[in-house]
Tab-separated table of C-alpha atoms in Angstrom:
chain	number	residue	atom	x	y	z
P	16	MET	CA	-0.273	0.064	-0.097
P	17	VAL	CA	1.032	3.284	-0.315
P	18	ASP	CA	1.248	6.255	1.334
P	19	LYS	CA	-1.450	8.641	1.307
P	20	VAL	CA	-1.868	11.838	2.916
P	21	GLU	CA	-4.879	13.560	4.962
P	22	PHE	CA	-6.485	16.122	2.495
P	23	GLU	CA	-9.245	18.531	4.982
P	24	LEU	CA	-10.808	21.703	3.036
P	25	VAL	CA	-12.306	23.421	5.641
P	26	SER	CA	-14.686	27.040	4.955
P	27	PRO	CA	-15.750	28.537	7.624
P	28	GLU	CA	-19.414	27.452	7.583
P	29	LYS	CA	-18.365	23.843	7.416
P	30	LEU	CA	-15.780	20.682	6.834
P	31	LEU	CA	-15.703	19.970	2.686
P	32	VAL	CA	-13.525	17.517	2.363
P	33	SER	CA	-12.269	15.006	4.145
P	34	GLN	CA	-9.843	12.190	2.525
P	35	PRO	CA	-7.064	10.324	1.927
P	36	VAL	CA	-4.830	11.099	-1.483
P	37	PHE	CA	-1.833	10.545	-2.723
P	38	MET	CA	-1.084	14.678	-3.944
P	39	VAL	CA	-2.477	17.574	-3.451
P	40	VAL	CA	-1.586	20.631	-5.472
P	41	VAL	CA	-2.952	24.274	-3.737
P	42	PRO	CA	-2.152	27.135	-5.356
P	43	SER	CA	0.183	28.735	-3.069
P	44	ALA	CA	1.182	32.863	-3.432
P	45	ASP	CA	4.366	32.086	-4.456
P	46	GLY	CA	3.509	28.832	-7.048
P	47	MET	CA	2.138	25.407	-7.264
P	48	LEU	CA	2.487	23.606	-3.818
P	49	GLY	CA	2.760	20.422	-4.302
P	50	VAL	CA	2.055	17.838	-1.089
P	51	LEU	CA	3.158	14.483	-1.557
P	52	PRO	CA	2.838	12.387	2.286
P	53	ASP	CA	5.667	13.366	4.691
P	54	HIS	CA	5.942	16.665	3.397
P	55	ALA	CA	8.373	18.873	5.482
P	56	PRO	CA	5.702	21.446	7.416
P	57	MET	CA	4.390	24.250	6.297
P	58	ILE	CA	2.048	27.284	6.976
P	59	VAL	CA	1.484	29.265	3.269
P	60	THR	CA	-0.415	31.346	2.017
P	61	ILE	CA	-3.258	30.991	-0.820
P	62	LYS	CA	-3.922	32.924	-4.115
P	63	PRO	CA	-7.264	32.501	-5.826
P	64	GLY	CA	-6.671	29.798	-7.968
P	65	VAL	CA	-7.308	25.294	-8.220
P	66	ILE	CA	-6.551	22.757	-5.973
P	67	ASP	CA	-5.952	19.288	-8.055
P	68	VAL	CA	-6.717	16.490	-5.734
P	69	TYR	CA	-5.472	13.144	-6.928
P	70	ASP	CA	-6.969	10.303	-4.702
P	71	ASN	CA	-6.206	7.335	-7.244
P	72	ASP	CA	-2.602	7.561	-8.632
P	73	MET	CA	-0.337	9.755	-9.135
P	74	THR	CA	-0.859	10.354	-12.574
P	75	THR	CA	-4.933	11.660	-12.770
P	76	ILE	CA	-6.525	14.045	-11.621
P	77	SER	CA	-9.700	13.416	-9.476
P	78	ARG	CA	-11.172	16.629	-8.707
P	79	ARG	CA	-10.771	19.680	-9.224
P	80	ILE	CA	-11.297	22.499	-6.959
P	81	PHE	CA	-11.666	26.420	-6.979
P	82	VAL	CA	-11.262	28.357	-3.697
P	83	ALA	CA	-10.699	32.151	-3.606
P	84	GLY	CA	-8.031	32.251	-1.268
P	85	GLY	CA	-6.844	31.115	2.165
P	86	PHE	CA	-4.353	29.748	4.333
P	87	CYS	CA	-2.821	25.998	4.418
P	88	GLU	CA	-1.209	23.908	6.457
P	89	VAL	CA	0.975	21.288	5.707
P	90	THR	CA	2.252	18.835	8.319
P	91	GLY	CA	3.577	15.507	7.724
P	92	ARG	CA	0.091	13.255	7.632
P	93	ARG	CA	-2.103	16.035	6.700
P	94	VAL	CA	-2.630	18.985	4.344
P	95	THR	CA	-5.623	21.531	5.609
P	96	VAL	CA	-6.540	24.122	3.435
P	97	LEU	CA	-8.832	26.791	5.232
P	98	ALA	CA	-10.502	28.479	2.167
P	99	GLU	CA	-12.786	31.552	2.181
P	100	GLU	CA	-15.082	30.283	-0.879
P	101	ALA	CA	-14.208	27.212	-2.713
P	102	GLY	CA	-16.678	25.102	-4.893
P	103	ASP	CA	-15.956	21.909	-7.698
P	104	VAL	CA	-14.345	23.300	-10.876
P	105	ASP	CA	-17.552	22.211	-13.262
P	106	THR	CA	-19.495	24.813	-11.066
P	107	LEU	CA	-18.045	26.846	-11.666
P	108	ARG	CA	-17.499	26.660	-15.562
P	109	GLY	CA	-21.104	27.218	-15.688
P	110	LEU	CA	-21.027	30.591	-14.640
P	111	ASP	CA	-21.561	33.392	-17.440
P	112	ARG	CA	-18.537	34.698	-18.649
P	113	ALA	CA	-20.277	38.187	-19.594
P	114	ALA	CA	-20.907	38.612	-15.745
P	115	LEU	CA	-17.712	37.458	-14.794
P	116	GLU	CA	-16.407	40.212	-16.505
P	117	SER	CA	-18.478	42.874	-15.588
P	118	ALA	CA	-18.047	41.669	-11.733
P	119	LEU	CA	-13.926	42.370	-12.289
P	120	GLN	CA	-14.038	45.403	-13.988
P	121	ALA	CA	-16.339	46.663	-10.956
P	122	ALA	CA	-13.668	44.895	-8.246
P	123	ARG	CA	-10.453	47.063	-10.785
P	124	ALA	CA	-13.271	50.150	-10.093
P	125	GLU	CA	-14.106	49.969	-6.890
P	126	ALA	CA	-9.818	49.286	-6.123
P	127	ASP	CA	-9.380	52.423	-7.326
P	128	ALA	CA	-11.712	53.911	-6.155
P	129	ALA	CA	-11.451	53.211	-2.162
P	130	GLN	CA	-11.236	55.344	0.754
P	131	SER	CA	-9.269	53.475	2.628
P	132	GLU	CA	-6.392	50.872	2.500
P	133	THR	CA	-8.521	47.843	3.843
P	134	GLU	CA	-11.309	49.056	1.571
P	135	ARG	CA	-8.579	48.729	-1.119
P	136	LYS	CA	-7.233	45.258	-0.400
P	137	ALA	CA	-10.395	44.015	-0.267
P	138	ALA	CA	-11.592	45.102	-3.601
P	139	GLU	CA	-8.354	43.909	-5.325
P	140	GLN	CA	-8.778	40.279	-3.249
P	141	LYS	CA	-12.452	40.982	-5.111
P	142	ALA	CA	-11.007	41.339	-8.404
P	143	ALA	CA	-8.318	39.020	-8.155
P	144	VAL	CA	-11.294	36.011	-7.455
P	145	ALA	CA	-12.773	37.605	-10.801
P	146	GLN	CA	-9.780	36.749	-12.299
P	147	ALA	CA	-9.501	33.186	-11.437
P	148	LYS	CA	-12.808	32.774	-12.411
P	149	LEU	CA	-12.177	34.169	-16.172
P	150	ASP	CA	-8.968	32.336	-16.410
P	151	LEU	CA	-10.895	29.135	-15.692
P	152	GLN	CA	-13.546	29.411	-18.143
P	153	GLY	CA	-10.475	29.937	-21.139
P	154	THR	CA	-9.166	26.413	-20.068
P	155	VAL	CA	-10.204	23.241	-21.376
P	156	LEU	CA	-9.501	20.764	-18.603
P	157	HIS	CA	-9.018	17.241	-18.647
Q	26	MET	CA	-68.946	42.183	37.882
Q	27	PRO	CA	-67.707	41.690	34.266
Q	28	SER	CA	-70.454	40.313	32.444
Q	29	LEU	CA	-70.592	37.230	30.489
Q	30	LYS	CA	-70.093	38.024	27.391
Q	31	ASP	CA	-67.183	39.708	28.485
Q	32	ILE	CA	-65.432	36.806	30.050
Q	33	ARG	CA	-65.809	34.348	26.711
Q	34	ASN	CA	-64.302	37.529	24.908
Q	35	ARG	CA	-61.291	37.047	26.842
Q	36	ILE	CA	-60.954	33.552	26.788
Q	37	ALA	CA	-61.275	33.744	22.957
Q	38	SER	CA	-58.302	36.341	23.311
Q	39	VAL	CA	-56.371	34.262	25.839
Q	40	LYS	CA	-56.669	30.811	23.546
Q	41	SER	CA	-55.608	32.924	20.208
Q	42	THR	CA	-52.387	34.486	22.672
Q	43	GLN	CA	-52.040	30.782	23.689
Q	44	LYS	CA	-51.742	30.020	19.565
Q	45	ILE	CA	-49.538	32.180	19.234
Q	46	THR	CA	-47.120	31.946	21.781
Q	47	SER	CA	-46.787	27.832	20.996
Q	48	ALA	CA	-46.458	28.046	17.375
Q	49	LEU	CA	-43.875	30.170	18.062
Q	50	LYS	CA	-42.224	28.202	20.411
Q	51	LEU	CA	-42.058	25.047	17.858
Q	52	VAL	CA	-40.377	27.870	15.079
Q	53	ALA	CA	-37.784	28.747	17.688
Q	54	ALA	CA	-37.026	25.081	18.460
Q	55	SER	CA	-36.719	24.217	15.260
Q	56	LYS	CA	-34.598	27.233	14.316
Q	57	LEU	CA	-32.365	26.199	17.391
Q	58	ARG	CA	-31.376	22.782	15.780
Q	59	ARG	CA	-30.366	24.361	12.419
Q	60	ALA	CA	-28.443	27.418	14.306
Q	61	GLN	CA	-26.618	24.268	16.894
Q	62	GLU	CA	-25.803	22.176	13.705
Q	63	GLN	CA	-24.256	25.659	12.206
Q	64	VAL	CA	-22.355	26.082	15.480
Q	65	GLU	CA	-20.801	22.475	14.858
Q	66	ALA	CA	-20.311	22.968	11.274
Q	67	GLY	CA	-18.081	26.471	12.273
Q	68	ARG	CA	-16.318	24.780	14.500
Q	69	PRO	CA	-13.195	22.772	12.777
Q	70	TYR	CA	-12.670	26.214	11.241
Q	71	ALA	CA	-12.078	27.798	14.364
Q	72	GLU	CA	-9.980	25.163	15.532
Q	73	ARG	CA	-7.672	24.561	12.388
Q	74	MET	CA	-6.771	28.524	12.480
Q	75	GLY	CA	-6.119	28.776	16.144
Q	76	ARG	CA	-3.747	26.102	15.743
Q	77	MET	CA	-2.036	28.154	12.542
Q	78	LEU	CA	-2.203	30.842	14.425
Q	79	GLY	CA	-0.822	29.550	17.953
Q	80	SER	CA	2.112	27.938	15.688
Q	81	LEU	CA	2.557	31.352	14.087
Q	82	ALA	CA	2.411	33.700	16.944
Q	83	ALA	CA	4.869	31.843	18.670
Q	84	ASN	CA	7.447	32.463	16.027
Q	85	VAL	CA	6.644	35.602	15.407
Q	86	ALA	CA	5.746	37.067	18.968
Q	87	ALA	CA	9.429	36.360	20.293
Q	88	GLY	CA	10.674	39.859	18.301
Q	89	ALA	CA	8.385	42.429	19.771
Q	90	GLY	CA	6.056	44.717	17.409
Q	91	GLY	CA	4.260	42.789	15.586
Q	92	PRO	CA	1.242	43.230	13.571
Q	93	ARG	CA	-0.794	45.532	15.816
Q	94	LEU	CA	-3.728	43.840	15.643
Q	95	MET	CA	-1.986	41.868	17.184
Q	96	ALA	CA	0.584	44.588	19.194
Q	97	GLY	CA	-2.410	46.569	19.982
Q	98	THR	CA	-1.844	50.365	19.226
Q	99	GLY	CA	0.191	51.097	22.478
Q	100	SER	CA	-2.180	52.962	24.293
Q	101	ASP	CA	-5.997	51.746	25.635
Q	102	LYS	CA	-7.387	55.285	25.837
Q	103	VAL	CA	-10.226	54.390	23.697
Q	104	HIS	CA	-12.461	51.288	23.734
Q	105	LEU	CA	-14.779	49.791	21.056
Q	106	LEU	CA	-17.972	48.080	22.689
Q	107	VAL	CA	-19.012	45.709	19.611
Q	108	VAL	CA	-23.053	44.795	21.211
Q	109	MET	CA	-24.479	41.902	19.713
Q	110	THR	CA	-28.058	41.361	20.240
Q	111	ALA	CA	-31.772	40.208	18.371
Q	112	ASP	CA	-33.657	42.174	15.525
Q	113	ARG	CA	-36.329	40.967	17.671
Q	114	GLY	CA	-37.799	40.022	20.594
Q	115	LEU	CA	-40.000	38.283	22.614
Q	116	ALA	CA	-37.366	36.055	23.957
Q	117	GLY	CA	-37.351	36.541	27.606
Q	118	GLY	CA	-34.184	38.301	28.838
Q	119	PHE	CA	-32.051	37.537	25.606
Q	120	ASN	CA	-31.647	41.513	24.699
Q	121	SER	CA	-31.863	43.426	27.838
Q	122	SER	CA	-28.976	40.805	29.929
Q	123	ILE	CA	-27.387	42.205	27.296
Q	124	VAL	CA	-28.156	45.367	27.142
Q	125	ARG	CA	-27.860	45.673	31.216
Q	126	ALA	CA	-24.254	44.261	30.585
Q	127	THR	CA	-22.906	47.353	28.228
Q	128	LYS	CA	-24.201	49.931	30.272
Q	129	ARG	CA	-22.683	48.905	33.556
Q	130	SER	CA	-19.397	48.361	31.057
Q	131	ILE	CA	-19.749	51.774	29.329
Q	132	VAL	CA	-20.159	53.784	33.036
Q	133	GLN	CA	-17.157	51.753	33.868
Q	134	LEU	CA	-15.009	52.904	31.476
Q	135	GLN	CA	-16.570	55.890	31.318
Q	136	GLY	CA	-15.636	56.166	34.790
Q	137	GLU	CA	-11.412	55.247	34.757
Q	138	GLY	CA	-11.629	58.826	31.767
Q	139	LYS	CA	-11.891	56.508	28.892
Q	140	THR	CA	-13.419	57.446	25.923
Q	141	VAL	CA	-16.239	54.441	24.253
Q	142	LYS	CA	-17.835	53.636	21.047
Q	143	LEU	CA	-20.327	51.603	20.479
Q	144	LEU	CA	-20.816	48.853	16.987
Q	145	THR	CA	-24.681	47.487	17.612
Q	146	VAL	CA	-25.178	44.256	15.736
Q	147	GLY	CA	-29.085	43.961	15.917
Q	148	ARG	CA	-31.974	46.203	16.047
Q	149	LYS	CA	-32.862	45.518	19.848
Q	150	GLY	CA	-30.060	46.616	21.084
Q	151	ARG	CA	-28.950	49.771	19.208
Q	152	ASP	CA	-32.752	50.779	19.965
Q	153	VAL	CA	-32.967	51.064	23.721
Q	154	LEU	CA	-28.588	51.798	23.576
Q	155	ARG	CA	-29.473	54.822	21.523
Q	156	ARG	CA	-31.720	56.582	23.711
Q	157	GLU	CA	-29.463	56.452	26.107
Q	158	PHE	CA	-26.248	57.396	24.653
Q	159	PRO	CA	-27.358	58.460	21.586
Q	160	THR	CA	-23.349	59.901	21.103
Q	161	LEU	CA	-21.368	56.602	21.215
Q	162	ILE	CA	-23.391	54.669	18.181
Q	163	VAL	CA	-20.456	54.596	15.421
Q	164	ALA	CA	-21.867	51.881	13.686
Q	165	SER	CA	-25.136	49.811	13.409
Q	166	PHE	CA	-25.749	46.174	11.726
Q	167	GLU	CA	-29.440	45.177	11.091
Q	168	GLU	CA	-30.755	42.262	10.147
Q	169	VAL	CA	-27.149	40.205	10.650
Q	170	GLY	CA	-28.454	37.105	8.586
Q	171	LYS	CA	-31.838	37.241	8.262
Q	172	ARG	CA	-32.827	34.536	7.084
Q	173	ARG	CA	-29.678	32.429	7.727
Q	174	LEU	CA	-26.757	33.352	8.887
Q	175	SER	CA	-23.499	33.702	6.598
Q	176	PHE	CA	-19.450	34.128	6.655
Q	177	ALA	CA	-20.347	37.229	4.843
Q	178	ASP	CA	-22.588	38.583	6.843
Q	179	ALA	CA	-19.927	38.108	9.705
Q	180	ASP	CA	-16.937	39.571	7.347
Q	181	ARG	CA	-18.980	42.569	6.837
Q	182	VAL	CA	-19.117	43.319	10.400
Q	183	ALA	CA	-15.491	42.620	10.337
Q	184	THR	CA	-14.165	44.455	7.532
Q	185	LYS	CA	-16.005	48.013	9.262
Q	186	ILE	CA	-14.271	47.422	12.531
Q	187	LEU	CA	-10.881	46.242	10.986
Q	188	GLU	CA	-11.431	50.153	8.767
Q	189	MET	CA	-11.476	52.213	11.819
Q	190	PHE	CA	-8.696	49.596	13.364
Q	191	GLU	CA	-6.881	51.283	10.935
Q	192	ALA	CA	-8.136	54.822	10.570
Q	193	GLY	CA	-7.284	54.456	14.228
Q	194	GLU	CA	-10.209	55.049	16.206
Q	195	PHE	CA	-9.916	52.756	19.383
Q	196	ASP	CA	-7.428	51.006	20.759
Q	197	VAL	CA	-9.107	48.345	22.153
Q	198	ALA	CA	-12.014	46.215	20.942
Q	199	THR	CA	-14.479	43.945	22.943
Q	200	MET	CA	-17.296	42.072	21.898
Q	201	ILE	CA	-20.352	41.153	24.651
Q	202	PHE	CA	-22.812	38.597	23.172
Q	203	ASN	CA	-24.396	35.785	24.434
Q	204	LYS	CA	-22.887	32.468	24.853
Q	205	PHE	CA	-24.924	29.571	24.118
Q	206	LYS	CA	-24.396	27.385	26.993
Q	207	SER	CA	-27.846	25.051	26.746
Q	208	ALA	CA	-31.126	26.098	25.066
Q	209	ILE	CA	-32.200	27.489	28.943
Q	210	THR	CA	-29.152	29.477	29.966
Q	211	GLN	CA	-27.082	31.939	27.826
Q	212	VAL	CA	-24.739	33.537	29.316
Q	213	VAL	CA	-23.377	36.933	28.371
Q	214	THR	CA	-19.575	37.038	27.369
Q	215	HIS	CA	-17.111	39.478	27.248
Q	216	GLN	CA	-14.389	38.917	24.893
Q	217	GLN	CA	-11.426	40.969	23.852
Q	218	ILE	CA	-11.413	40.645	20.038
Q	219	VAL	CA	-8.335	43.617	19.106
Q	220	PRO	CA	-5.816	43.243	19.806
Q	221	PHE	CA	-5.992	39.619	19.636
Q	222	ALA	CA	-4.566	37.539	23.138
Q	223	ALA	CA	-2.776	34.708	20.963
Q	224	PRO	CA	-3.794	31.478	22.264
Q	225	GLU	CA	-0.196	31.348	23.741
Q	226	ALA	CA	-1.992	28.057	26.198
Q	227	GLN	CA	-3.504	26.279	23.236
Q	228	ALA	CA	0.006	26.346	21.743
Q	229	ALA	CA	2.054	25.845	25.248
Q	230	ALA	CA	-0.618	22.432	25.144
Q	231	SER	CA	0.256	21.063	22.206
Q	232	THR	CA	4.004	20.903	22.590
Q	233	GLU	CA	3.928	17.013	22.273
Q	234	ALA	CA	5.354	16.531	18.469
Q	235	LYS	CA	5.023	20.182	17.799
Q	236	PRO	CA	6.687	19.865	13.884
Q	237	VAL	CA	8.900	23.407	12.292
Q	238	TYR	CA	7.055	25.110	10.594
Q	239	GLU	CA	8.806	26.656	7.289
Q	240	PHE	CA	6.380	29.778	5.996
Q	241	GLU	CA	5.743	30.965	2.581
Q	242	PRO	CA	6.226	33.655	2.026
Q	243	SER	CA	6.944	34.793	5.692
Q	244	GLU	CA	5.540	34.558	8.868
Q	245	GLU	CA	5.452	38.118	9.286
Q	246	SER	CA	3.135	38.251	6.188
Q	247	ILE	CA	1.694	35.590	6.805
Q	248	LEU	CA	0.168	36.501	10.508
Q	249	ALA	CA	-0.372	40.020	8.549
Q	250	ASP	CA	-3.012	38.332	6.283
Q	251	LEU	CA	-4.508	35.724	9.263
Q	252	LEU	CA	-4.817	38.160	11.976
Q	253	PRO	CA	-7.727	39.349	9.593
Q	254	ARG	CA	-9.561	36.802	9.259
Q	255	ASN	CA	-8.664	35.635	12.689
Q	256	LEU	CA	-11.468	38.870	13.573
Q	257	ALA	CA	-14.033	37.748	10.755
Q	258	VAL	CA	-14.149	33.975	12.164
Q	259	GLN	CA	-14.077	35.132	15.798
Q	260	ILE	CA	-17.008	37.530	15.131
Q	261	TYR	CA	-19.073	34.689	13.133
Q	262	SER	CA	-18.872	31.825	15.868
Q	263	ALA	CA	-19.631	35.299	18.204
Q	264	LEU	CA	-22.914	35.555	15.943
Q	265	LEU	CA	-23.282	32.141	15.787
Q	266	ASP	CA	-23.293	31.744	19.358
Q	267	SER	CA	-25.276	34.276	19.513
Q	268	ALA	CA	-28.305	33.674	17.500
Q	269	ALA	CA	-28.277	29.839	18.568
Q	270	SER	CA	-29.157	31.513	22.219
Q	271	PHE	CA	-31.351	34.126	20.536
Q	272	PHE	CA	-33.296	30.939	19.350
Q	273	GLY	CA	-32.596	29.118	22.909
Q	274	ALA	CA	-34.219	32.049	25.038
Q	275	GLN	CA	-36.869	32.537	22.278
Q	276	MET	CA	-38.189	28.452	23.132
Q	277	THR	CA	-38.071	29.352	26.970
Q	278	ALA	CA	-40.020	32.562	26.763
Q	279	MET	CA	-42.720	31.472	24.658
Q	280	ASP	CA	-42.883	27.972	26.751
Q	281	ASN	CA	-42.830	29.971	30.164
Q	282	ALA	CA	-46.411	32.191	27.710
Q	283	THR	CA	-48.283	29.389	26.428
Q	284	ARG	CA	-48.224	27.951	29.613
Q	285	ASN	CA	-49.208	31.392	31.694
Q	286	ALA	CA	-52.016	31.638	28.653
Q	287	GLY	CA	-53.026	28.054	29.490
Q	288	ASP	CA	-53.621	29.164	34.143
Q	289	MET	CA	-55.212	31.724	31.892
Q	290	ILE	CA	-58.210	30.322	30.777
Q	291	LYS	CA	-58.527	27.778	33.266
Q	292	LYS	CA	-59.264	30.542	35.715
Q	293	LEU	CA	-61.376	32.564	33.331
Q	294	THR	CA	-63.348	29.116	31.950
Q	295	LEU	CA	-64.028	28.735	35.860
Q	296	VAL	CA	-65.467	32.809	36.705
Q	297	TYR	CA	-67.380	32.040	33.470
Q	298	ASN	CA	-69.041	29.113	34.757
Q	299	ARG	CA	-69.885	30.020	38.406
Q	300	THR	CA	-70.890	33.511	37.055
Q	301	ARG	CA	-73.534	31.874	34.452
Q	302	GLN	CA	-75.034	29.105	37.503
Q	303	ALA	CA	-75.257	32.170	39.166
Q	304	SER	CA	-77.452	34.141	36.819
Q	305	ILE	CA	-79.107	30.824	36.215
Q	306	THR	CA	-80.113	30.526	39.714
Q	307	LYS	CA	-81.194	33.884	39.648
Q	308	GLU	CA	-83.543	33.109	37.288
Q	309	LEU	CA	-85.143	30.644	38.473
Q	310	ILE	CA	-85.528	32.289	41.741
Q	311	GLU	CA	-87.416	35.348	40.023
Q	312	ILE	CA	-89.988	32.455	38.085
Q	313	ILE	CA	-90.638	30.838	41.338
Q	314	SER	CA	-91.286	33.844	43.165
Q	315	GLY	CA	-93.274	35.024	40.339
Q	316	ALA	CA	-95.749	32.100	40.330
Q	317	GLU	CA	-95.823	32.055	44.106
Q	318	ALA	CA	-97.067	35.330	44.169
Q	319	VAL	CA	-99.535	34.194	41.504
């Protein structure tokens, strides 16, 4: 039996995923981070993007989950992702492209017009999420 | 002596009140169940967030001058009280106990020569506090989680608090809310949220196999991201607690009201029957004495 690592995806509202997997690839702030069992302990921030879950073997992605940013804690046995917003990629692709584009525009305008630092950061975060969702629309998966 | 008709009317009105209170009780009971489930579901995130913060704080706290959300502004002149009540009443002492605790805090803080500002969540608290301290309320939120409390609601409150903190409008923030203990007991709780006290006890307790973490990008920047998020999480769990407490309190209050209405109906029915018998007896006497007189 090959080693597996426990993958947990938690949103503030509930525990979304908890299962043993071969590998997960999380979109960390400094680039994609692949986690295998016995990975060195880390804490990283996550940018809006897609988590790839490999739970059957090392070569096929069994599940792709979109996250809108958050944090990831890696210990040898476990990968815990604290996500702000999460959903399967497939459901996202059904979204309306035009709506996403206008959301992106709105968020950018909001960032420009922001009065305070906190407001600007929140708007930029919104823009990044919309951008990541848009990027997903263009890609062909599997 | 009220007439028979008056008593009949009163019985009818108490009966309809009883129907309403018992229906409200059932509604509160089912909402309480849902609120409790939400509290349960929110626990894993808060737990893991606490764990992460613990290990981060252990690394960063060594060097003084950490992020301001944790280290504070260096003074404690201006206090912000975040008061969580409900939008509705009919829940016994739920809202009034929070308001009472808030008033006590205000008086105490002002007695110490400090400035107090209020941020209210929920209409009931705002209404009462506005009457007594019209100048203290700086912001208020209403209809938070009217249909179903979501994290976005908590995030809105947290963003407002952070904005005020960035602008230097307060030094210390404390939440006052009802902590859910059981369906019949709520505990009024004061919890300081800014500056955030690192869960050191927790960090110390989990030293068994404490891994040495690597941080990416860096401890400071992760902490700077994590702390505002943690504020939102704490507010979220307080709001959930408050919601669960509210339904618990409402259920108890409505249960009492239903029982009281039952007692009232029993008493009124007794009076009604006595009065009815008395009037029948009186009529009989009149008929008999009329017949004898002939």
